[in-house]
Coordinates of C-alpha atoms in Angstrom, one line a residue:
M1 CA 115.3 74.6 162.3
R2 CA 117.0 75.9 165.5
E3 CA 118.5 73.2 167.7
A4 CA 118.6 73.1 171.5
D5 CA 122.1 73.7 173.0
G6 CA 123.0 70.5 174.8
H7 CA 119.4 69.2 175.3
G8 CA 117.8 66.3 173.4
S9 CA 119.1 65.1 170.1
A10 CA 122.6 66.0 168.9
G11 CA 121.8 67.6 165.6
R12 CA 118.7 67.0 163.6
F13 CA 116.7 63.9 164.5
H14 CA 117.3 60.7 162.5
D15 CA 119.5 62.7 160.0
T16 CA 121.0 59.5 158.5
P17 CA 120.7 58.0 155.0
F18 CA 118.6 55.1 156.2
W19 CA 116.0 57.3 158.0
R20 CA 115.9 59.9 155.2
T21 CA 115.2 57.1 152.7
Y22 CA 112.6 55.5 155.0
D23 CA 110.8 58.8 155.5
R24 CA 110.8 59.6 151.8
L25 CA 109.2 56.2 151.1
A26 CA 106.6 56.7 153.8
K27 CA 105.8 60.2 152.5
W28 CA 105.4 58.7 149.0
A29 CA 103.2 55.9 150.1
D30 CA 101.1 58.3 152.2
R31 CA 100.5 60.5 149.3
R32 CA 100.0 57.7 146.8
W33 CA 97.5 55.6 148.9
G34 CA 97.0 57.2 152.3
W35 CA 98.1 55.5 155.5
D36 CA 94.5 54.8 156.4
R37 CA 93.8 52.7 153.2
L38 CA 96.8 50.4 153.7
P39 CA 96.8 47.1 155.6
K40 CA 97.5 47.7 159.3
P41 CA 101.2 46.7 159.3
L42 CA 102.0 48.8 156.2
G43 CA 99.9 51.7 157.6
L44 CA 101.8 51.6 160.9
A45 CA 105.1 51.6 159.0
V46 CA 104.0 54.6 157.0
L47 CA 102.9 56.5 160.2
I48 CA 106.3 55.8 161.8
G49 CA 107.9 57.5 158.8
V50 CA 105.4 60.4 158.7
R51 CA 106.0 61.1 162.4
D52 CA 109.7 60.8 161.9
L53 CA 109.7 63.4 159.1
L54 CA 107.5 65.7 161.2
R55 CA 109.9 65.4 164.2
R56 CA 112.9 66.3 162.0
E57 CA 111.3 69.1 159.9
N58 CA 108.3 70.5 161.8
L59 CA 109.6 71.6 165.2
F60 CA 110.8 75.2 165.5
D61 CA 112.0 77.1 168.5
T62 CA 110.8 80.7 169.3
S63 CA 112.6 81.1 172.6
H64 CA 115.8 82.4 170.9
E65 CA 113.9 85.5 169.7
P66 CA 114.6 88.7 171.7
A67 CA 113.1 88.6 175.2
T68 CA 113.0 90.6 178.3
D69 CA 111.3 90.4 181.7
L70 CA 111.2 86.6 181.7
P71 CA 109.2 85.0 184.5
P72 CA 111.5 84.3 187.4
V73 CA 112.8 80.8 188.1
A74 CA 113.2 79.5 191.6
A75 CA 116.6 78.6 192.9
P76 CA 117.6 75.0 192.4
D77 CA 116.3 72.6 195.1
P78 CA 116.9 68.9 195.5
R79 CA 113.1 68.4 195.5
H80 CA 113.0 69.4 191.9
S81 CA 114.5 66.1 190.9
T82 CA 111.5 64.1 192.1
A83 CA 108.5 66.5 192.1
R84 CA 106.8 68.6 189.4
G85 CA 107.3 72.4 189.8
I86 CA 104.2 74.4 190.4
D87 CA 105.0 76.6 187.4
G88 CA 106.4 73.8 185.3
S89 CA 110.0 74.8 185.8
Y90 CA 112.8 72.3 186.3
N91 CA 111.2 69.5 184.3
D92 CA 114.5 69.6 182.3
L93 CA 116.9 70.1 185.2
A94 CA 119.6 71.5 182.8
A95 CA 117.1 74.0 181.2
P96 CA 114.8 75.0 184.1
R97 CA 112.8 77.5 182.0
M98 CA 111.8 75.0 179.4
G99 CA 108.0 74.6 179.3
M100 CA 107.3 76.7 182.3
A101 CA 104.3 78.9 182.6
G102 CA 104.9 82.2 180.8
S103 CA 107.2 80.7 178.2
R104 CA 106.5 81.0 174.5
F105 CA 104.6 78.8 172.2
G106 CA 106.7 77.1 169.6
R107 CA 105.8 76.5 166.0
N108 CA 105.3 73.5 163.7
I109 CA 106.0 75.7 160.6
P110 CA 109.0 77.9 159.9
P111 CA 108.6 81.1 162.1
D112 CA 109.5 83.3 159.2
L113 CA 106.2 82.2 157.6
T114 CA 104.1 83.1 160.6
A115 CA 104.1 86.9 160.5
Q116 CA 100.7 88.4 161.3
P117 CA 99.0 89.2 158.0
A118 CA 97.8 92.7 157.0
V119 CA 94.8 93.9 158.9
E120 CA 92.6 93.6 155.7
T121 CA 93.7 90.0 155.3
I122 CA 92.7 89.2 158.9
L123 CA 89.4 90.9 158.8
S124 CA 88.1 90.7 155.2
S125 CA 89.3 87.8 153.1
P126 CA 86.5 86.8 153.7
S127 CA 85.1 88.3 156.9
P128 CA 85.4 85.8 159.9
R129 CA 81.8 86.6 160.7
E130 CA 80.7 85.7 157.1
V131 CA 82.6 82.4 157.4
S132 CA 81.0 81.6 160.7
R133 CA 77.4 82.4 159.5
S134 CA 77.7 80.8 156.1
L135 CA 79.8 77.7 156.8
L136 CA 79.9 76.9 160.5
T137 CA 76.3 77.5 161.7
R138 CA 74.6 74.4 163.0
T139 CA 71.3 74.0 161.2
T140 CA 70.7 70.3 162.2
F141 CA 72.8 68.6 164.9
V142 CA 75.2 66.0 163.3
P143 CA 76.1 63.5 166.0
A144 CA 79.3 61.5 166.4
E145 CA 77.5 58.3 167.1
S146 CA 80.5 56.1 168.1
V147 CA 81.3 58.2 171.2
N148 CA 79.5 59.9 174.1
A149 CA 79.5 63.5 175.2
L150 CA 82.2 62.9 177.8
V151 CA 84.7 63.3 174.9
A152 CA 83.7 67.0 174.7
A153 CA 84.0 67.5 178.5
W154 CA 87.4 65.7 178.5
L155 CA 88.8 67.8 175.7
Q156 CA 88.0 71.0 177.5
F157 CA 89.5 69.5 180.7
M158 CA 92.7 68.8 178.7
I159 CA 92.9 72.2 177.0
H160 CA 92.8 73.9 180.5
D161 CA 95.9 72.0 181.3
W162 CA 97.8 72.7 178.0
F163 CA 97.4 76.2 176.9
S164 CA 96.1 79.7 177.3
H165 CA 97.2 82.9 175.7
G166 CA 96.2 84.8 178.8
K167 CA 93.7 87.6 179.3
S168 CA 93.2 89.7 176.2
P169 CA 93.5 93.5 176.5
K170 CA 90.0 95.1 176.3
D171 CA 91.2 98.2 174.5
D172 CA 91.9 98.2 170.8
P173 CA 89.9 95.1 169.7
W174 CA 89.7 93.8 166.1
E175 CA 86.7 95.5 164.4
V176 CA 84.9 93.1 162.0
R177 CA 82.6 94.7 159.4
L178 CA 79.1 93.1 159.1
L179 CA 76.9 92.5 156.2
D180 CA 73.6 94.5 156.1
D181 CA 71.5 91.4 156.9
D182 CA 73.6 90.4 159.9
P183 CA 71.5 90.5 163.2
W184 CA 74.6 91.0 165.4
P185 CA 73.6 93.7 167.9
D186 CA 76.7 95.9 167.7
R187 CA 78.4 97.3 164.6
P188 CA 81.1 96.6 164.0
M189 CA 81.6 93.3 165.7
R190 CA 84.5 93.6 168.2
I191 CA 86.8 90.6 168.9
M192 CA 89.5 91.1 171.4
R193 CA 93.1 90.7 170.2
S194 CA 95.4 88.0 171.6
R195 CA 97.5 89.1 174.5
P196 CA 100.9 90.4 173.2
D197 CA 103.9 88.4 174.3
P198 CA 104.9 90.1 177.7
T199 CA 108.5 89.0 177.2
R200 CA 108.8 90.7 173.8
P201 CA 110.9 93.9 173.9
P202 CA 109.2 96.9 172.3
G203 CA 110.2 97.3 168.7
A204 CA 111.8 93.9 168.4
R205 CA 112.1 92.6 164.9
G206 CA 111.4 89.0 163.7
P207 CA 108.5 86.6 163.8
A208 CA 105.6 87.4 166.2
T209 CA 105.7 85.4 169.4
Y210 CA 103.0 84.6 172.1
A211 CA 103.3 83.3 175.6
N212 CA 101.5 80.4 177.3
S213 CA 100.1 81.4 180.7
E214 CA 99.9 77.7 181.6
T215 CA 102.7 75.2 181.9
H216 CA 103.4 73.4 178.6
W217 CA 103.8 70.1 180.4
W218 CA 101.1 67.4 180.7
D219 CA 101.1 67.9 184.5
A220 CA 97.4 68.3 185.4
S221 CA 97.7 72.0 186.0
Q222 CA 94.0 72.3 185.4
I223 CA 93.7 70.8 188.9
Y224 CA 96.8 71.9 190.7
G225 CA 97.3 75.3 189.1
S226 CA 100.3 76.9 187.4
N227 CA 100.9 79.4 190.1
R228 CA 101.5 79.4 193.9
E229 CA 98.2 81.1 194.7
W230 CA 96.0 78.4 193.2
H231 CA 98.3 75.6 194.3
D232 CA 98.0 76.7 197.9
F233 CA 94.2 77.2 197.6
V234 CA 93.4 73.7 196.5
R235 CA 95.6 71.9 199.1
T236 CA 94.3 70.9 202.6
G237 CA 97.8 70.6 204.1
Q238 CA 96.9 67.2 205.5
D239 CA 97.7 63.7 204.2
G240 CA 98.6 65.2 200.8
K241 CA 95.0 65.8 199.9
L242 CA 93.0 68.4 198.0
K243 CA 90.0 70.3 199.3
V244 CA 86.5 68.8 198.6
N245 CA 83.2 70.0 200.1
P246 CA 81.2 67.6 202.2
D247 CA 78.7 67.2 199.3
G248 CA 81.5 66.1 197.0
T249 CA 81.8 69.4 195.1
L250 CA 84.9 71.6 194.9
P251 CA 85.3 74.8 196.9
R252 CA 85.9 78.0 194.9
P253 CA 87.5 81.3 195.9
T254 CA 85.2 83.9 197.3
H255 CA 86.8 86.8 195.3
P256 CA 85.0 86.9 191.8
D257 CA 88.3 87.7 190.1
H258 CA 89.7 84.4 191.2
D259 CA 86.5 82.3 190.7
P260 CA 87.2 79.9 187.8
S261 CA 83.5 79.8 186.9
R262 CA 83.7 83.4 185.8
A263 CA 86.5 82.7 183.5
P264 CA 85.7 82.3 179.8
G265 CA 85.6 78.6 178.9
F266 CA 84.1 77.3 182.1
W267 CA 81.1 74.9 181.8
V268 CA 79.6 72.0 183.6
G269 CA 81.7 69.4 181.6
L270 CA 84.9 71.0 182.9
S271 CA 83.6 71.1 186.5
M272 CA 82.7 67.4 186.2
M273 CA 86.2 66.4 185.2
Q274 CA 88.0 68.6 187.7
T275 CA 85.9 67.2 190.5
L276 CA 86.4 63.6 189.3
F277 CA 90.2 63.8 189.3
T278 CA 90.4 65.8 192.5
L279 CA 88.6 62.9 194.1
E280 CA 91.0 60.5 192.3
H281 CA 94.0 62.4 193.7
N282 CA 92.6 61.9 197.2
A283 CA 92.1 58.2 196.6
I284 CA 95.7 57.9 195.5
C285 CA 96.7 59.6 198.7
D286 CA 94.8 57.1 200.7
R287 CA 96.5 54.2 198.9
L288 CA 100.0 55.8 199.3
R289 CA 99.4 56.5 203.0
A290 CA 98.5 52.9 203.6
D291 CA 101.8 51.8 202.2
Y292 CA 103.9 54.7 203.5
P293 CA 102.3 55.7 206.8
N294 CA 105.3 57.8 207.9
W295 CA 105.3 60.1 204.9
A296 CA 104.6 63.8 205.4
D297 CA 101.8 65.8 203.7
D298 CA 104.1 67.0 200.9
D299 CA 105.6 63.6 200.2
L300 CA 102.1 62.2 199.7
F301 CA 100.9 65.2 197.7
Q302 CA 103.8 65.2 195.2
R303 CA 103.6 61.4 194.6
A304 CA 99.8 61.6 194.2
R305 CA 100.2 64.4 191.7
L306 CA 102.7 62.5 189.6
V307 CA 100.4 59.4 189.6
N308 CA 97.2 61.4 188.8
A309 CA 98.9 63.4 186.0
A310 CA 100.3 60.2 184.4
L311 CA 96.9 58.4 184.7
I312 CA 95.3 61.4 182.9
A313 CA 97.9 61.2 180.2
K314 CA 97.4 57.4 179.8
I315 CA 93.6 57.8 179.6
H316 CA 94.0 60.4 176.9
T317 CA 96.5 58.4 174.9
V318 CA 94.9 54.9 175.0
E319 CA 91.2 55.7 175.6
W320 CA 90.0 59.2 174.6
T321 CA 92.1 59.5 171.4
P322 CA 91.3 56.0 170.1
A323 CA 87.6 56.7 170.8
V324 CA 87.6 59.8 168.6
I325 CA 89.9 58.4 165.9
S326 CA 88.9 54.7 165.9
H327 CA 90.6 53.6 162.8
P328 CA 92.3 50.2 163.6
T329 CA 95.7 51.4 162.5
A330 CA 95.5 54.6 164.5
V331 CA 94.3 52.8 167.6
T332 CA 97.2 50.4 167.4
G333 CA 99.6 53.2 167.0
L334 CA 98.2 55.2 169.9
R335 CA 98.3 52.2 172.2
A336 CA 101.9 51.6 171.1
N337 CA 102.8 55.1 172.2
W338 CA 102.1 53.9 175.8
W339 CA 103.0 50.2 175.7
G340 CA 104.9 49.8 172.5
I341 CA 104.1 47.2 169.8
A342 CA 105.0 44.5 172.4
G343 CA 101.6 45.4 173.9
E344 CA 100.0 46.0 177.3
R345 CA 100.1 42.3 178.4
V346 CA 103.9 42.0 177.8
S347 CA 104.5 45.3 179.5
R348 CA 102.6 44.2 182.6
L349 CA 104.3 40.8 182.7
F350 CA 107.9 41.7 181.9
G351 CA 108.3 45.4 181.9
R352 CA 110.3 47.0 179.1
L353 CA 111.9 44.6 176.6
S354 CA 113.8 47.4 174.9
S355 CA 114.9 51.0 175.2
S356 CA 113.1 51.6 171.9
E357 CA 109.8 53.6 172.2
V358 CA 108.5 51.6 169.2
I359 CA 108.9 48.2 170.9
S360 CA 108.2 49.1 174.6
G361 CA 106.4 52.5 174.5
I362 CA 107.4 56.0 175.6
P363 CA 106.9 55.8 179.4
G364 CA 110.2 54.7 180.8
S365 CA 112.2 55.4 177.6
R366 CA 114.9 58.1 177.4
T367 CA 113.9 61.8 177.3
E368 CA 114.1 63.2 173.8
H369 CA 113.5 66.8 172.6
Y370 CA 114.4 66.2 169.0
G371 CA 117.0 68.9 169.0
V372 CA 114.4 71.6 169.8
P373 CA 113.5 73.0 173.2
Y374 CA 110.1 71.6 174.2
A375 CA 107.0 73.8 173.9
L376 CA 103.4 73.4 172.7
T377 CA 102.8 75.1 169.4
E378 CA 100.4 77.6 167.9
E379 CA 99.5 75.0 165.3
F380 CA 98.7 72.5 168.1
V381 CA 96.3 75.2 169.5
A382 CA 94.7 75.7 166.0
V383 CA 93.9 72.1 165.4
Y384 CA 92.3 71.7 168.8
R385 CA 89.6 74.3 167.9
M386 CA 86.9 71.6 168.1
H387 CA 83.8 73.4 169.3
P388 CA 81.4 71.2 167.1
L389 CA 82.0 68.4 169.6
V390 CA 79.7 70.4 172.0
P391 CA 75.9 69.8 171.7
D392 CA 73.5 72.7 172.1
D393 CA 70.8 70.8 173.8
Y394 CA 71.0 68.5 176.9
R395 CA 68.5 66.2 178.5
L396 CA 69.8 65.6 182.0
R397 CA 68.5 62.2 183.3
S398 CA 68.5 60.0 186.4
T399 CA 71.0 57.3 186.6
A400 CA 68.5 55.1 188.4
D401 CA 65.6 55.0 185.9
D402 CA 66.5 57.4 183.0
T403 CA 63.8 59.9 184.2
V404 CA 64.3 63.4 182.7
L405 CA 65.4 65.7 185.5
R406 CA 65.9 68.8 183.4
E407 CA 66.1 69.9 179.8
C408 CA 68.6 72.7 179.1
T409 CA 70.8 74.3 176.6
F410 CA 74.5 74.9 176.6
R411 CA 73.9 78.4 177.9
D412 CA 72.4 76.9 181.0
L413 CA 75.6 74.9 181.6
A414 CA 78.2 77.6 181.0
G415 CA 79.8 80.0 183.5
P416 CA 78.4 80.4 187.0
N417 CA 75.2 78.6 185.8
A418 CA 77.2 75.4 185.7
L419 CA 77.7 75.3 189.5
E420 CA 73.9 75.7 190.0
V421 CA 73.3 72.7 187.7
V422 CA 76.0 70.6 189.5
D423 CA 74.3 71.4 192.9
K424 CA 70.8 70.6 191.7
I425 CA 71.4 67.6 189.5
G426 CA 74.4 65.9 191.2
L427 CA 77.6 64.6 189.5
C428 CA 76.5 61.0 189.2
D429 CA 73.5 61.9 187.2
L430 CA 75.5 64.4 185.1
F431 CA 78.1 61.7 184.2
Y432 CA 75.2 59.4 183.3
S433 CA 73.6 62.0 181.1
F434 CA 76.8 62.8 179.3
G435 CA 77.7 59.1 178.9
T436 CA 74.4 58.3 177.2
Q437 CA 74.4 61.3 174.8
N438 CA 76.4 61.8 171.6
P439 CA 78.7 64.8 171.0
G440 CA 78.8 66.6 167.6
L441 CA 80.9 65.6 164.7
V442 CA 83.7 68.0 163.9
C443 CA 82.5 69.2 160.5
L444 CA 81.0 72.1 158.7
H445 CA 77.5 73.3 159.7
N446 CA 77.8 71.8 163.1
F447 CA 79.1 74.7 165.2
P448 CA 77.1 75.1 168.4
R449 CA 74.6 77.9 167.9
F450 CA 74.8 79.1 171.4
M451 CA 78.6 79.6 170.9
Q452 CA 77.9 81.9 168.0
E453 CA 76.0 84.2 170.4
F454 CA 77.9 83.4 173.6
E455 CA 77.8 85.8 176.5
R456 CA 80.9 85.6 178.6
P457 CA 80.6 85.9 182.4
D458 CA 82.0 89.5 182.0
G459 CA 79.1 90.4 179.7
I460 CA 81.0 90.5 176.5
L461 CA 79.1 88.9 173.6
Q462 CA 81.1 86.6 171.3
D463 CA 80.7 84.6 168.1
L464 CA 83.2 81.9 168.9
G465 CA 83.0 80.6 165.4
A466 CA 84.2 84.0 164.0
T467 CA 86.7 84.2 166.8
D468 CA 88.2 80.8 165.9
I469 CA 88.7 81.9 162.3
L470 CA 90.2 85.2 163.2
R471 CA 92.4 83.8 165.9
S472 CA 94.3 81.4 163.5
R473 CA 94.8 84.3 161.0
E474 CA 96.0 86.6 163.8
L475 CA 98.5 84.1 165.2
G476 CA 100.0 83.5 161.8
V477 CA 98.6 80.0 161.2
P478 CA 98.6 79.4 157.4
R479 CA 95.5 78.9 155.4
Y480 CA 94.5 75.3 154.7
N481 CA 96.4 74.5 151.5
E482 CA 99.6 76.1 152.7
F483 CA 99.2 74.3 156.1
R484 CA 99.0 71.0 154.3
R485 CA 102.0 71.7 152.1
L486 CA 104.1 72.5 155.2
L487 CA 103.0 69.3 156.8
H488 CA 104.1 67.3 153.6
L489 CA 100.6 66.7 152.4
R490 CA 99.1 67.4 149.0
P491 CA 97.0 70.6 148.8
A492 CA 93.5 70.7 147.4
N493 CA 93.5 71.3 143.7
D494 CA 90.0 72.8 143.7
F495 CA 86.9 73.0 145.9
N496 CA 85.6 69.6 144.7
D497 CA 89.0 68.1 145.7
L498 CA 88.8 69.7 149.1
T499 CA 85.6 67.9 150.1
D500 CA 83.5 65.0 149.0
N501 CA 80.3 67.0 149.8
P502 CA 79.3 68.8 146.5
T503 CA 77.0 71.2 148.4
W504 CA 79.8 72.2 150.8
A505 CA 82.2 72.6 147.8
R506 CA 79.9 75.2 146.2
E507 CA 79.3 77.0 149.5
I508 CA 83.0 77.3 150.3
E509 CA 83.7 78.4 146.7
R510 CA 81.1 81.2 147.0
V511 CA 82.4 82.4 150.4
Y512 CA 86.0 82.5 149.3
H513 CA 85.2 84.0 145.9
G514 CA 86.7 81.1 144.0
D515 CA 90.2 81.2 145.6
I516 CA 91.0 77.8 147.0
E517 CA 94.2 79.3 148.5
Q518 CA 92.3 81.6 150.8
V519 CA 90.3 78.8 152.6
D520 CA 91.0 79.0 156.3
V521 CA 92.6 76.0 158.0
T522 CA 89.6 75.4 160.3
V523 CA 87.2 75.4 157.3
G524 CA 89.4 73.1 155.3
M525 CA 89.8 70.6 158.2
Y526 CA 86.0 70.6 158.9
A527 CA 85.2 70.0 155.2
E528 CA 87.7 67.4 154.2
K529 CA 86.9 63.7 154.0
R530 CA 87.8 61.9 157.2
P531 CA 89.5 58.6 157.6
K532 CA 87.3 55.7 158.7
G533 CA 86.4 56.1 162.4
F534 CA 87.7 59.6 162.7
A535 CA 85.6 62.3 164.4
F536 CA 87.9 65.0 163.0
S537 CA 90.3 65.5 160.0
D538 CA 93.4 63.7 158.9
T539 CA 95.1 67.1 158.6
A540 CA 94.6 67.7 162.3
F541 CA 95.8 64.2 162.9
R542 CA 99.3 65.1 161.6
I543 CA 99.8 67.6 164.4
F544 CA 98.6 65.1 166.9
A545 CA 100.9 62.4 165.5
L546 CA 103.8 64.8 166.2
M547 CA 102.8 66.6 169.3
A548 CA 100.9 63.9 171.3
S549 CA 104.0 61.8 171.5
R550 CA 106.3 64.8 172.0
R551 CA 104.4 65.7 175.2
L552 CA 105.5 62.4 176.5
N553 CA 109.0 62.1 175.0
S554 CA 110.1 65.5 176.3
D555 CA 108.8 65.1 179.9
R556 CA 111.3 63.3 182.1
F557 CA 108.4 62.3 184.5
F558 CA 107.1 60.2 181.6
T559 CA 110.5 59.0 180.4
T560 CA 113.7 58.6 182.5
D561 CA 112.0 59.3 185.8
Y562 CA 109.0 57.1 185.2
T563 CA 110.4 54.7 187.8
P564 CA 109.5 53.2 191.2
A565 CA 112.1 55.4 192.8
V566 CA 110.2 58.5 191.7
Y567 CA 106.6 57.3 191.5
T568 CA 106.8 54.4 194.0
R569 CA 105.8 50.8 192.9
T570 CA 102.4 51.5 194.3
G571 CA 102.0 54.6 192.1
L572 CA 103.1 52.8 188.9
D573 CA 100.7 49.9 189.6
W574 CA 97.9 52.4 190.1
I575 CA 98.5 53.9 186.7
A576 CA 98.8 50.5 185.1
D577 CA 95.7 49.1 186.8
N578 CA 93.3 52.0 186.2
T579 CA 91.2 53.3 183.3
M580 CA 88.6 56.0 182.9
A581 CA 85.9 53.4 183.8
T582 CA 87.6 52.4 187.0
V583 CA 88.0 56.0 188.0
L584 CA 84.3 56.8 187.4
L585 CA 83.1 53.7 189.2
R586 CA 85.3 54.3 192.2
H587 CA 83.8 57.6 192.9
Y588 CA 80.3 57.1 191.4
P589 CA 79.4 53.4 191.8
G590 CA 75.8 54.2 190.8
L591 CA 77.1 54.3 187.1
R592 CA 77.9 50.6 187.1
P593 CA 74.6 49.4 185.4
A594 CA 75.1 51.9 182.6
M595 CA 78.7 51.0 182.1
R596 CA 78.7 47.3 182.5
Q597 CA 78.9 46.5 178.7
V598 CA 81.4 49.3 177.9
D599 CA 85.0 48.6 177.1
N600 CA 85.9 52.3 176.6
A601 CA 84.2 54.8 178.9
F602 CA 84.0 57.3 176.0
A603 CA 81.8 54.9 174.0
P604 CA 78.0 55.3 174.4
W605 CA 76.6 53.8 177.6
K606 CA 73.5 51.8 178.1
Q607 CA 70.4 53.8 179.2
A608 CA 68.7 52.7 182.3
S609 CA 65.2 51.3 182.1
G610 CA 62.4 52.8 184.1

């Protein structure tokens, strides 16, 4: 493990006899019983040790690999100390490049194990298309009944903030051979390669690296942008506010190359969330301007951005994630990430009781990189491949009386079509429709059928299921069993050990020709038995346990600079006092009847009566 020079931990994290003994005991208990089957206090103690072990042994730096033509960093400016950089630079004032747009993804497994496999291994062991058709295809929609479809919209909203490998080159795609009975219109199937790392010198040796075109920080870049052009486009230049059309929708660039609705991944769910938190930014500006009437436009904008980004991070930490992994031990642990085991009430009454993140939460604690420069990782990207959350079919209904306004498919809600739906249906009714519908469960045979024949805005036809399988192989993410070993988990002994569904076990064995070691990480995670209350796998949860808290620990705006001097007292109170429900009701009060009995806005809402 490579350590950061002068930033974060001095040496390896918790490298003491006490912590090594504690972590070994936690690992043993986790393997022997499973954290999720222990009483809550013991389960939490085990999760602390599991996360501690991952922090010490599963963070790897790629920035030290040979590099050239690095993205430029602006000259130091006093404003960097209290405002987020447009491109993510200067979050760490001593290491201004750390986490900025254009910097590399890190790894959660040793980089020397991440070399891109041989072409035949990527394309034909087994074919990504065969995996998609045989194991992923949704035959009957399997709902995640404890949550609503806003969880799918929210996740896409988060991903647009966290990572993108950038535009793929259209020349020299991967060519996937098809079986004779495959109805795909083109032979072979072509899947574009990931964009090569633009900072990698030609002929450089060593592990493959890839660059993130977004900032690595949790900074709401999906609203504010990661570059000057978008940042300037969304701002009004008055009172710190962002541009909103008179009808409550967002303006978009006239040039098609800059229109986000024409970028792959855009759909109505993303538009809904971007609009909601643009409106929330402007509401924060109004509140700040009332308390600080002499502040200039940029002062209001920068403080409102800090508050909005922190509120989004809080909602994800204590509302979205507990909704999709609603095991009591996991929920307590996630809430402790924000408020500590002392809890929200103590935090609001007395503030921090301790410098410890365990006792008083991460916000306001000290910044910690765990000896490794901060970056999101390729393994983090891999476990967030959760397309089964997205339903294929939608019934858009009226908030007032539940009348069906339109029945449509995902295809009707994707790309430029999404903006037409927003204009005709309206955002209040769209939020109501999503809040009263279930998403899909993240499991085998539940991949959206329209995503297996997805036409991008540029006309390219994709099977996103096959692309997900190929992408993890291409980026050097290990197959399922090796992935688990590297995360200190037991591998599956055989196909019946992999899943508790005998039919799935036989299907996976057939597709992978009896070789359990060849099962792709996505397939294994979709097939494995989930802890109680989980909408996705325990294997994926290990990466979340590590990286979800790291995104907070490494960001000084969530740690040492989470203070009234930086945010204002008004700003910190806004974060503490608001939830996803208050944000929705502030901007769409017509949702109140549907949400009146809901504690968590991501739980199913009450349908209106006609």
